[in-house]
CSV table of C-alpha atoms in Angstrom, one decimal:
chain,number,residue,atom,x,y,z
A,1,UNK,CA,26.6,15.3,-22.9
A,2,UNK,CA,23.2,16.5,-21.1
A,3,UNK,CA,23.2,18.9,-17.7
A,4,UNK,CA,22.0,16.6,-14.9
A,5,UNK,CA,21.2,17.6,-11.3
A,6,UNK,CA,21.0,14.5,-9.3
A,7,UNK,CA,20.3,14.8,-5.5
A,8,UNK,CA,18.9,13.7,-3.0
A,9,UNK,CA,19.8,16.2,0.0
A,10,UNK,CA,15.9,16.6,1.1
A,11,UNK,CA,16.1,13.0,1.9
A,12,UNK,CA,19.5,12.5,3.7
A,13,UNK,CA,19.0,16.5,5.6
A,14,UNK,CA,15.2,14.7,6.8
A,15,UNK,CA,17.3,11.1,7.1
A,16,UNK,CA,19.3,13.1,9.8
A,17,UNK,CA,16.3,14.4,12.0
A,18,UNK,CA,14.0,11.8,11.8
A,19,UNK,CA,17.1,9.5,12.7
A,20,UNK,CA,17.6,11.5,16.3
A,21,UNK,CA,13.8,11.1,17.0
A,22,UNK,CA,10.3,12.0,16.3
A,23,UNK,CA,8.4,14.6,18.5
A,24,UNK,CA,7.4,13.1,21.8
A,25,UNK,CA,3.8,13.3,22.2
A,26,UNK,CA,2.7,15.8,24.2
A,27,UNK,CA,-0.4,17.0,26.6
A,28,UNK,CA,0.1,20.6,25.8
A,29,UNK,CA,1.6,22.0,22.7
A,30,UNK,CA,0.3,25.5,22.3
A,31,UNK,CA,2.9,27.9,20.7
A,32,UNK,CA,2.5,30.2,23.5
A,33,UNK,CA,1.8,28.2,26.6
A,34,UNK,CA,4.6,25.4,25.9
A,35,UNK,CA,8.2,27.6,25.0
A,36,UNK,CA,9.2,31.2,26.0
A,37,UNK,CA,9.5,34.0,23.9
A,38,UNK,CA,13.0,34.3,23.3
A,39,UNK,CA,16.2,33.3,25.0
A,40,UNK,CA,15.7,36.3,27.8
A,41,UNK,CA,12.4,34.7,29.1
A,42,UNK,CA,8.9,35.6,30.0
A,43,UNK,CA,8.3,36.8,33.9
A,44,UNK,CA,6.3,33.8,35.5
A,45,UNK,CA,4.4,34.1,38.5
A,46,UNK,CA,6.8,35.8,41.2
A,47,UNK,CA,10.2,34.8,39.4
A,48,UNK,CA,11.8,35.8,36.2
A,49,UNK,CA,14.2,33.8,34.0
A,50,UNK,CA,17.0,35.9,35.8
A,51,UNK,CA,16.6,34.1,38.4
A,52,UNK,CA,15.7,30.7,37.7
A,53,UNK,CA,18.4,27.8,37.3
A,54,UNK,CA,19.3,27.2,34.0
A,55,UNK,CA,19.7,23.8,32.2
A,56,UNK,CA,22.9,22.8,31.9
A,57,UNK,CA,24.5,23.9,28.3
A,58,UNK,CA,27.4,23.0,26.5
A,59,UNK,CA,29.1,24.5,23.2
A,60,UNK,CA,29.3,22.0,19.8
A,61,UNK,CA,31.6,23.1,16.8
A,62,UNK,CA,31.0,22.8,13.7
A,63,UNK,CA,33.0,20.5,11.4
A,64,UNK,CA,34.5,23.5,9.2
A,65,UNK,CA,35.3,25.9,12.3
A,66,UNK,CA,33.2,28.3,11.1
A,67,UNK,CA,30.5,28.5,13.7
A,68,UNK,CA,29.3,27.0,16.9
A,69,UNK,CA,25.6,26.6,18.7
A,70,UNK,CA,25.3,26.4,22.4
A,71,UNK,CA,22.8,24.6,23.3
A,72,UNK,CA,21.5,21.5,26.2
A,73,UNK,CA,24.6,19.6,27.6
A,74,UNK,CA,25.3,16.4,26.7
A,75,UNK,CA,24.0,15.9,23.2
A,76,UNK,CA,25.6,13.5,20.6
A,77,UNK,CA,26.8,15.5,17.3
A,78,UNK,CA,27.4,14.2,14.1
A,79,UNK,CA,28.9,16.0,11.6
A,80,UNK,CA,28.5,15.8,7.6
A,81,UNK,CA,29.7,17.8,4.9
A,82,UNK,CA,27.5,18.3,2.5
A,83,UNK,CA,30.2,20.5,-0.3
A,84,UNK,CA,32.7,22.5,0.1
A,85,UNK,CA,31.5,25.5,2.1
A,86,UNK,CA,28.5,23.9,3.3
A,87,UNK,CA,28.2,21.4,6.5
A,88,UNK,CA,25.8,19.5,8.0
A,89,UNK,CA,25.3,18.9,12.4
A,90,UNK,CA,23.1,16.6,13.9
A,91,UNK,CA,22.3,17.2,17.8
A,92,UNK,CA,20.7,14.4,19.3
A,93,UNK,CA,20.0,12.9,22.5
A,94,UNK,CA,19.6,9.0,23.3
A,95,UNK,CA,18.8,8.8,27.0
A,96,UNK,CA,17.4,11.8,29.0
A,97,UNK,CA,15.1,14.1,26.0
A,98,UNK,CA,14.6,11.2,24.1
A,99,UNK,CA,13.0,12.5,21.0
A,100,UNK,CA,14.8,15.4,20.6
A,101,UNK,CA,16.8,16.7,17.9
A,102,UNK,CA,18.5,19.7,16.3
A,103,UNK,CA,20.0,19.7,13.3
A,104,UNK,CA,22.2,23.0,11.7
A,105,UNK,CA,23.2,23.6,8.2
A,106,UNK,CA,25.6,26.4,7.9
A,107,UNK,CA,27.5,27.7,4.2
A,108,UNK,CA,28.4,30.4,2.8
A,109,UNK,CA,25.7,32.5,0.5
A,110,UNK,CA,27.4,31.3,-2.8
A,111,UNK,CA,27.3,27.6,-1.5
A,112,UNK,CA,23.7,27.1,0.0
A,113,UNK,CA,22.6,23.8,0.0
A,114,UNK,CA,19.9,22.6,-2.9
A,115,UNK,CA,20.8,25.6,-5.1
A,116,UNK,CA,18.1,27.7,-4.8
A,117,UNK,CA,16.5,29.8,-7.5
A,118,UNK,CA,16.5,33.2,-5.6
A,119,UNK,CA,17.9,33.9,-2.1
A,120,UNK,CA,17.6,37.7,-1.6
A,121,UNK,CA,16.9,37.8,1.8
A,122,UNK,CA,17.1,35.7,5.5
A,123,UNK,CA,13.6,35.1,5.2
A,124,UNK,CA,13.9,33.3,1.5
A,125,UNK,CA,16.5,30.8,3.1
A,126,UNK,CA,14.7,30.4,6.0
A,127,UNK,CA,12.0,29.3,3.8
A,128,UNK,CA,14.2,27.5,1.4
A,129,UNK,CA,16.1,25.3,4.6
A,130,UNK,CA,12.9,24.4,6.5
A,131,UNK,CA,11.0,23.5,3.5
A,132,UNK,CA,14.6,21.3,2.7
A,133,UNK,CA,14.6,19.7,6.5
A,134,UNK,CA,11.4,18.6,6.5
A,135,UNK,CA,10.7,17.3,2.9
A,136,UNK,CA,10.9,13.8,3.6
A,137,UNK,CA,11.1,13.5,7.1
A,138,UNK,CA,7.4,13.1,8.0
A,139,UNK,CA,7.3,15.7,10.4
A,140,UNK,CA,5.0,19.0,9.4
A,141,UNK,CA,5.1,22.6,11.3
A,142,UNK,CA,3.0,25.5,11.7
A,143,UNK,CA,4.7,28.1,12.1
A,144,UNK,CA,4.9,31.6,13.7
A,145,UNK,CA,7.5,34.3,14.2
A,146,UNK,CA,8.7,35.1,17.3
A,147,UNK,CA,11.8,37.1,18.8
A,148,UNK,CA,14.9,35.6,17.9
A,149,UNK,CA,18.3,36.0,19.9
A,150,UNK,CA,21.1,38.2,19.2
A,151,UNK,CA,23.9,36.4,17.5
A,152,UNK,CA,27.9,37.7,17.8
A,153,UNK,CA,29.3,38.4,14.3
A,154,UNK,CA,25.5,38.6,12.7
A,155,UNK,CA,23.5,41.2,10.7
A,156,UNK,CA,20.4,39.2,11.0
A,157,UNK,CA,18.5,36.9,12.7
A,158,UNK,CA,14.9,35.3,12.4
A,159,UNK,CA,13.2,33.0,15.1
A,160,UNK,CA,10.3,30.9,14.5
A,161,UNK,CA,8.2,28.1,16.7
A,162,UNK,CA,5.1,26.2,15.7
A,163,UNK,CA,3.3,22.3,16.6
A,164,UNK,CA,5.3,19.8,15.1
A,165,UNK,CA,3.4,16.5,14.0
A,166,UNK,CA,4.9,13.3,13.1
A,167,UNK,CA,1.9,10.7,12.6
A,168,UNK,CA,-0.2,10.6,15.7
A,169,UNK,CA,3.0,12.0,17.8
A,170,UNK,CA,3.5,16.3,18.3
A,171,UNK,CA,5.8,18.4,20.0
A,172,UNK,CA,7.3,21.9,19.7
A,173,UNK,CA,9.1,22.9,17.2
A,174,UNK,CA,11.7,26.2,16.6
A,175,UNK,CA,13.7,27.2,14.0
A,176,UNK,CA,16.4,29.9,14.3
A,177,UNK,CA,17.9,31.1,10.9
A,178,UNK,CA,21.1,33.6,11.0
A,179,UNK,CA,23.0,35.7,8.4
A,180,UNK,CA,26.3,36.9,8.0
A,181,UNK,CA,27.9,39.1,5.3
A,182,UNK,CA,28.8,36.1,3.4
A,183,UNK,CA,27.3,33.2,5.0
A,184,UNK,CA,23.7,31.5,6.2
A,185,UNK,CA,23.2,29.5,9.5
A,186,UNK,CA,19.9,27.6,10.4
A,187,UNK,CA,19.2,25.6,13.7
A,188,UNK,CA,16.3,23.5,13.6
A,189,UNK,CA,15.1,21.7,16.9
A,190,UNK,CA,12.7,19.5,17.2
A,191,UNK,CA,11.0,17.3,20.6
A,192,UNK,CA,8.4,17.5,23.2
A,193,UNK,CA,7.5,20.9,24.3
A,194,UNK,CA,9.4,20.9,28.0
A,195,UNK,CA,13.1,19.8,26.0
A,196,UNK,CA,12.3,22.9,23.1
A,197,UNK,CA,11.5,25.2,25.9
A,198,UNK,CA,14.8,24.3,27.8
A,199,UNK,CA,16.5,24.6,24.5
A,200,UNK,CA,15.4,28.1,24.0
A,201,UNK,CA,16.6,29.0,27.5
A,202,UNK,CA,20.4,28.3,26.6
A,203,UNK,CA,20.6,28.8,22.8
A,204,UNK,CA,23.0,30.6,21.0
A,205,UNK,CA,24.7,30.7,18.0
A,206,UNK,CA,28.4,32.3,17.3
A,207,UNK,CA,30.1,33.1,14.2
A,208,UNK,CA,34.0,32.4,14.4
A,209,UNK,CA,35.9,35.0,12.8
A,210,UNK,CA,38.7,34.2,11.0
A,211,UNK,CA,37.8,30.5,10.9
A,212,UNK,CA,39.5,28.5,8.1
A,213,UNK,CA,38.8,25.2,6.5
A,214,UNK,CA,41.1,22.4,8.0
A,215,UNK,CA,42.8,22.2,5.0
A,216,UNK,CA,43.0,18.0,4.5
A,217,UNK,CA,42.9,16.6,1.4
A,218,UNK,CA,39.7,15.5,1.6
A,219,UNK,CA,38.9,19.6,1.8
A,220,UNK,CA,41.3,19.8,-1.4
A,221,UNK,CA,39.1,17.1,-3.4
A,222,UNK,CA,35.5,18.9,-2.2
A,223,UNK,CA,37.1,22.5,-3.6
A,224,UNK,CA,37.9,20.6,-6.7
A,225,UNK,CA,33.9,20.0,-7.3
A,226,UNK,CA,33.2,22.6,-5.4
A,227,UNK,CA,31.7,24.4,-8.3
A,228,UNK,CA,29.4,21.8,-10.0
A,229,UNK,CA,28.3,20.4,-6.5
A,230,UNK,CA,27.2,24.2,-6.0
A,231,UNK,CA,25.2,23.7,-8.9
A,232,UNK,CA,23.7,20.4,-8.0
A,233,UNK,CA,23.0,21.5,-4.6
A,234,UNK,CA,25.5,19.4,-2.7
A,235,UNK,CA,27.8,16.8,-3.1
A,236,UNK,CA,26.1,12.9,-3.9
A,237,UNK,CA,29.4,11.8,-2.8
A,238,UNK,CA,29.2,12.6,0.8
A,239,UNK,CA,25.3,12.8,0.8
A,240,UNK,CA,25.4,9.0,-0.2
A,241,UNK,CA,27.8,8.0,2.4
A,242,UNK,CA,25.6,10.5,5.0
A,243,UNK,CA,22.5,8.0,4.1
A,244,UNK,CA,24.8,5.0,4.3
A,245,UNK,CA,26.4,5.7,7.6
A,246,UNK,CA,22.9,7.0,9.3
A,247,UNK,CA,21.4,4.1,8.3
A,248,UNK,CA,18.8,5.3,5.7
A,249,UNK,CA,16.1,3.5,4.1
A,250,UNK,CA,16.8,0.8,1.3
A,251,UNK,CA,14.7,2.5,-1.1
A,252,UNK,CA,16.2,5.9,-0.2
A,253,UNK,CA,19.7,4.6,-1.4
A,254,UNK,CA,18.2,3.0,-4.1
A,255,UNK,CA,16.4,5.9,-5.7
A,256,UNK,CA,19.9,7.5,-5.4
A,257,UNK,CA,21.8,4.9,-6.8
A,258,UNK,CA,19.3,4.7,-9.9
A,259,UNK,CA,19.9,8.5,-10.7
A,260,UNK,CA,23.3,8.2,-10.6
A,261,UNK,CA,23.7,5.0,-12.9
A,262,UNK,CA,21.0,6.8,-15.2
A,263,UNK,CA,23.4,10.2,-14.9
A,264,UNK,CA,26.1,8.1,-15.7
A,265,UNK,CA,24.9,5.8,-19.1
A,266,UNK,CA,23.2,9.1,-20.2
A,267,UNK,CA,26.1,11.6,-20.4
A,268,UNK,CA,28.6,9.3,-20.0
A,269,UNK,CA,27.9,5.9,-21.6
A,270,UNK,CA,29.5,4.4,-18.7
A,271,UNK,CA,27.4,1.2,-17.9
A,272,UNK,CA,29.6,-0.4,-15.2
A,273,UNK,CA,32.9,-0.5,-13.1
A,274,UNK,CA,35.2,-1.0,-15.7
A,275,UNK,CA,33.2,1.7,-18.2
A,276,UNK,CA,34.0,3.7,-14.9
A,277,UNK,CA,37.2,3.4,-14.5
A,278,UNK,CA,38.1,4.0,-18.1
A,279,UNK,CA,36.5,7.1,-18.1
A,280,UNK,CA,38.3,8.2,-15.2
A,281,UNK,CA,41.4,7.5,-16.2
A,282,UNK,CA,40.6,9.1,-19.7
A,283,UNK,CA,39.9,12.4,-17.8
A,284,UNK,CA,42.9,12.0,-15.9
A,285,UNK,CA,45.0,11.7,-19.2
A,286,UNK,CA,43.0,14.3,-20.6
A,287,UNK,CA,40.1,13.5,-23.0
A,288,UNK,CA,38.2,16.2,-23.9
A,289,UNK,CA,41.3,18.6,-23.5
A,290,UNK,CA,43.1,16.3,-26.0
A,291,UNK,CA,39.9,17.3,-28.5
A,292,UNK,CA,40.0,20.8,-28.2
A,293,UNK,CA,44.0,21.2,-28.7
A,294,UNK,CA,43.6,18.6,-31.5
A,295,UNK,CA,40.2,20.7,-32.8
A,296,UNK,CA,42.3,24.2,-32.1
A,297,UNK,CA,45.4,23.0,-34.6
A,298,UNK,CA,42.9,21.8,-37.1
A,299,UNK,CA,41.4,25.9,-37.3
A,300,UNK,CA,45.1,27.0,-37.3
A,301,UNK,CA,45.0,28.8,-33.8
A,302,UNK,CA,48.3,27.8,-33.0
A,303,UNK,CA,49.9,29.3,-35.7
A,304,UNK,CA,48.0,32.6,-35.2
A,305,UNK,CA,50.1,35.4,-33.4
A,306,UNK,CA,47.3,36.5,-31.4
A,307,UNK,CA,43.3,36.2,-30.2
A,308,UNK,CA,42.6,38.8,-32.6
A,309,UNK,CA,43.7,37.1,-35.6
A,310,UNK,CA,42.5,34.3,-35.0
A,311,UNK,CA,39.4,35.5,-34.0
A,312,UNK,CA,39.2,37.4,-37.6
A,313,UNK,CA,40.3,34.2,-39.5
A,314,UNK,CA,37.4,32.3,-38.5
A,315,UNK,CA,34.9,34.8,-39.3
A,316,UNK,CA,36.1,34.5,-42.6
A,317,UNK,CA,35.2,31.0,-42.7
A,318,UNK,CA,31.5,32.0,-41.5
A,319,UNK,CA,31.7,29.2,-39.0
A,320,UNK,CA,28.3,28.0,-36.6
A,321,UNK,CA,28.2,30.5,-33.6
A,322,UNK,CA,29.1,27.4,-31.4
A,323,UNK,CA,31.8,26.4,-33.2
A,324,UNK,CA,33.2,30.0,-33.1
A,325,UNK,CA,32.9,30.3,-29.5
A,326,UNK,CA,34.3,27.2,-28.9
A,327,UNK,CA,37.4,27.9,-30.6
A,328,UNK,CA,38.4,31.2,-29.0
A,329,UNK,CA,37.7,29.2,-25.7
A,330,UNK,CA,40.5,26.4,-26.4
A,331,UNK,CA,42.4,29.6,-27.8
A,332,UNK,CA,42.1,31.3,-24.6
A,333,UNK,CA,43.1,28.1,-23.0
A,334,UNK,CA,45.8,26.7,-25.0
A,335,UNK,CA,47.1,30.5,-24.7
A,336,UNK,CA,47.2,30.6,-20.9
A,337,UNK,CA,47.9,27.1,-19.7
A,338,UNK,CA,49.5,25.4,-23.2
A,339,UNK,CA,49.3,21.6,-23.6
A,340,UNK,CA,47.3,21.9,-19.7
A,341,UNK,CA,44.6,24.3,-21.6
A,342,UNK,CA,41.1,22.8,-20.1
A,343,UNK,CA,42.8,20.3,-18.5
A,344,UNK,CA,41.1,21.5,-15.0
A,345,UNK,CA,37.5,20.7,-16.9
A,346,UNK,CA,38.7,17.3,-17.3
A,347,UNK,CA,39.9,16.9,-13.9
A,348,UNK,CA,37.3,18.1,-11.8
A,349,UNK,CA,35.1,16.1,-13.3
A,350,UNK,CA,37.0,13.3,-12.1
A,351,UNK,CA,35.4,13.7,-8.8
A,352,UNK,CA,32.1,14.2,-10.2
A,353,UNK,CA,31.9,10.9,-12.4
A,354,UNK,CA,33.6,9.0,-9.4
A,355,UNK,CA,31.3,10.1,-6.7
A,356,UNK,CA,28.2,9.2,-8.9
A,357,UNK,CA,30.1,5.7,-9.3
A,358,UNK,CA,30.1,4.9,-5.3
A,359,UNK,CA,26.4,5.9,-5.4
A,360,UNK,CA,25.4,3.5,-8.5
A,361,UNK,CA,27.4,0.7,-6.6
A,362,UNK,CA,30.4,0.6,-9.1
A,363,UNK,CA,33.4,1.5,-6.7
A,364,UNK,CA,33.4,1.9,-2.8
A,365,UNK,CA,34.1,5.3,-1.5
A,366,UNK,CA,37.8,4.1,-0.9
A,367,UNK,CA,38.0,3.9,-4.6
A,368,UNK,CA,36.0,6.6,-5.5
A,369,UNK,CA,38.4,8.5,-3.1
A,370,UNK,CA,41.6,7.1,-4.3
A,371,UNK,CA,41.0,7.8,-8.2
A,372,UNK,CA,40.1,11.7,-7.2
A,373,UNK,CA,43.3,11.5,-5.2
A,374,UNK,CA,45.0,10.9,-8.5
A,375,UNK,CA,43.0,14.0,-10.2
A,376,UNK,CA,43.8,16.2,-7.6
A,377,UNK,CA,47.7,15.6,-7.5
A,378,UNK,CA,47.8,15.8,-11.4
A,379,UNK,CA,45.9,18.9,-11.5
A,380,UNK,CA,48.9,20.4,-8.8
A,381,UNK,CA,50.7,19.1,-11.8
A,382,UNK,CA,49.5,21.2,-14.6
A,383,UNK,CA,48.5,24.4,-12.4
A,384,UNK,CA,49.8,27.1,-9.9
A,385,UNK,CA,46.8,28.5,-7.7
A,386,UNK,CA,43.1,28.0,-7.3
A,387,UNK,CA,42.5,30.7,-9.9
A,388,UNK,CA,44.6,28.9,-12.6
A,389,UNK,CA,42.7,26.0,-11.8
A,390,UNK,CA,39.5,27.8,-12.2
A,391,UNK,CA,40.1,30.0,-15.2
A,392,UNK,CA,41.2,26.7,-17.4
A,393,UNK,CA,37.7,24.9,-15.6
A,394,UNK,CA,35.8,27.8,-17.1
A,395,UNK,CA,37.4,28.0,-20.2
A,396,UNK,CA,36.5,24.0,-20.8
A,397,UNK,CA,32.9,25.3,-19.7
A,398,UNK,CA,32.8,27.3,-22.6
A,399,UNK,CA,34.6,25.2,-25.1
A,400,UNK,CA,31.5,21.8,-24.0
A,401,UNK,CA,28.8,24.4,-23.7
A,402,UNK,CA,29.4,26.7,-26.6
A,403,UNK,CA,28.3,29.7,-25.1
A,404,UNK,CA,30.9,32.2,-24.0
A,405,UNK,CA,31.9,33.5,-20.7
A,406,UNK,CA,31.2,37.1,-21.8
A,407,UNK,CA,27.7,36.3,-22.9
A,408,UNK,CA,25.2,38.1,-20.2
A,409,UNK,CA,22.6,35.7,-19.2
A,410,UNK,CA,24.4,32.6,-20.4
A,411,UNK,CA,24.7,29.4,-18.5
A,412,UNK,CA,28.6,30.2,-18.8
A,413,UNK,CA,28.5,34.1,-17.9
A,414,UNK,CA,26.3,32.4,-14.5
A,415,UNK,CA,29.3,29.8,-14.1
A,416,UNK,CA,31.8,32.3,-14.2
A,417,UNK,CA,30.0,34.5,-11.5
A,418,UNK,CA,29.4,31.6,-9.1
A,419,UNK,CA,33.1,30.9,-9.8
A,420,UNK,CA,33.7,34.9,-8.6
A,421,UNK,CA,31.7,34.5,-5.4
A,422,UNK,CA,33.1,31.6,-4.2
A,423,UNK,CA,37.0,32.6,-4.7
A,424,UNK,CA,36.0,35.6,-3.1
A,425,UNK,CA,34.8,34.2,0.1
A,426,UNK,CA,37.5,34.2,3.0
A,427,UNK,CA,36.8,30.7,3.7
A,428,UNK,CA,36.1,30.1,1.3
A,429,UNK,CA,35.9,26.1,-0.8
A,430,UNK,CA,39.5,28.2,-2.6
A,431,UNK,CA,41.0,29.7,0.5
A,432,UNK,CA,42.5,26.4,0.9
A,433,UNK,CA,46.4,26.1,-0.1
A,434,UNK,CA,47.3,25.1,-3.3
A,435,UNK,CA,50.0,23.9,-2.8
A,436,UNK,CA,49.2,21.6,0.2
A,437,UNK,CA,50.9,17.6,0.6
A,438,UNK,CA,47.8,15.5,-1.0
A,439,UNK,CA,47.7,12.6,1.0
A,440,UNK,CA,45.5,9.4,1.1
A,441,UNK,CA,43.4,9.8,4.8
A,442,UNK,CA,40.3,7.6,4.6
């Protein structure tokens, strides 16, 4: 089966902007004549910020409770997650700033949208976001730094402004980019320079402490492909149904829905709805767990009294390195979780196959929904806790990929670490209860 990233989230994050409006055109968009410096103001003539009127601002939450902007009353906000621990806001306005827009991405560090090679730093995401917000929305920025608020509960924040163009339309432009100890926050506004300078009088950006996932089953479901929509760069489930609902472009769905059919016949073989559907329900019953308990009794392993013999056994049969490492990995399994052993890599892939099936046009997201539903509650089944569900995931990692978990610098040693990082986020995609009613509520 080949590794496959299939995304689109440039497309549906520069959907979202370009949906709330293009820059106005404007008669004077020089950085430094059109927006004040920072949230405090520049002294103009006789009067001072301090004492001029302030437009009228109001607070918007994010979906996930994690963080909210304040920013110009009155703005419409629509919310999308993009994976578990990463979500999506879209400020617009329809009637009095028509053309304006703002549009915030917050996650945690291990969970940044598009999966980006290196993040060491605020400025490296703030490079990596922008460059994500505007590919594919038309709109280009120059840029310069300039002073950024103060945010409650950050270490670090990082203003910039610039000319936006969109065709022969430009406005103002101002990005504000935030960091946490465990988590990355970006604002990006967008409109004619009098609505951006307004903006930057009232904006501000708080991190809620001790804010927890809601905890719905549709939460549950993202945490179970929370890991390999890390890897992708963000879920194709809910970055289809972002384009669908917003109203993208027929060729925009398209060119998703022809990397998910190819991602499907490819590693899959599944060619249409029913192909779907059988492979789901084979992952549900097991498939490729099935194989390694079948392929772990045909080596003896579950006879042997322990890892070590086993392990010493199949040296003596000078087995390919693959094959070895496989084997101790459905050995770990079988020797943790019994009959369930990598169950959980059959099951979260449930929600992987599924969600590239609504995108292809096979099932509608009701269905794609409903068979994860069935995933999820079996996988309660056959484990106790987040970690049990995550250990046997890995162990199935090792056991497809033939690399083991140990191995530094292997694809399965990296999928182990993101696996760390994320369970060891607060609130985390895993911070969610386990043990939590799974209920149909789409």
């Amino acid at each position: 089966m080949k590794k496959r990233k299939v995304l689109l989230l440039a497309a549906a994050i520069g959907l979202a902007l370009t949906a709330c409006g293009a820059p106005k055109e404007s008669t004077d968009t020089t950085p430094g004549n059109s927006v004040g410096s920072n949230a405090a103001g520049n002294v103009t003539g006789q009067e001072s910020q301090e004492s001029e009127k302030l437009p009228a601002s109001q607070e918007y939450v994010s979906s996930d409770g994690t963080y909210k902007i304040i920013l110009l009353e009155g703005l419409t906000q629509v919310d999308t997650p993009l994976q578990a621990g990463a979500t999506m806001m879209a400020l617009s306005s329809e009637s009095e700033r028509v053309g304006f827009s703002c549009l915030s991405v917050g996650s945690s560090k291990s969970s940044v949208p598009g999966n980006p090679a290196a993040m060491d730093s605020l400025e490296d995401y703030a490079e990596h976001i922008t460059k994500m917000i505007l590919d594919g929305s038309g709109v280009t920025v120059s840029w310069e730094d300039t002073d950024a608020p103060s945010a409650e509960g950050a270490t670090q924040c990082l203003a910039r402004t610039g000319v936006a163009k969109m065709g022969v339309s430009q406005g103002q432009a101002y990005g504000y980019y935030v960091e946490s100890a465990d988590s990355y926050f970006s604002v990006f506004i967008v409109g004619n320079a009098d609505d951006v300078e307004d903006a930057r009088k009232v904006i501000g950006l708080e991190i809620l402490d001790g804010a927890a996932l809601q905890g719905g089953t549709s939460d549950f479901i993202n945490s179970m492909t929370a890991i390999l929509d890390t890897v992708n760069g963000a879920s194709i489930r809910e970055i289809f149904k972002a384009l669908e609902d917003m109203g993208g472009a027929g060729s925009q769905l398209e060119s998703l829905a022809v990397q998910a059919r190819q991602s499907l016949s490819d590693s899959w073989g599944v060619e249409d709805a029913a192909g779907l559907t059988e492979m789901a329900d084979s992952l549900i019953n097991g498939l490729h767990n099935k194989d390694a308990l079948e392929l772990l009794n045909q080596y003896g392993g579950t006879s042997e009294p322990n890892r070590e013999s086993f392990d010493t056994k199949l040296k003596e049969q000078n087995l390919d390195e693959g094959i070895h490492i496989s084997l101790l990995a459905a050995y770990d399994a079988w020797a943790a979780y019994g009959e369930g052993a990598i169950a959980a890599w059959d099951l979260s892939r449930v929600g992987t196959i599924m969600s590239f099936g609504y995108a292809s046009g096979y099932c509608t997201y009701e269905e794609s929904m409903d068979k994860i539903l069935e995933a999820a509650k079996k996988s309660q089944e056959l484990f106790d806790s987040w970690e049990d569900f995550n250990k046997s995931y890995l162990y199935g990692y090792s056991y497809w990929s033939e690399e083991s978990l140990d191995t530094p610098g292997s694809s399965a040693a990296e999928r182990a670490e993101l696996v760390r990082s994320m369970e060891a986020q607060a609130n985390g995609p895993f911070s969610i209860d386990w043990n939590m009613t799974l209920e149909k509520e789409w």
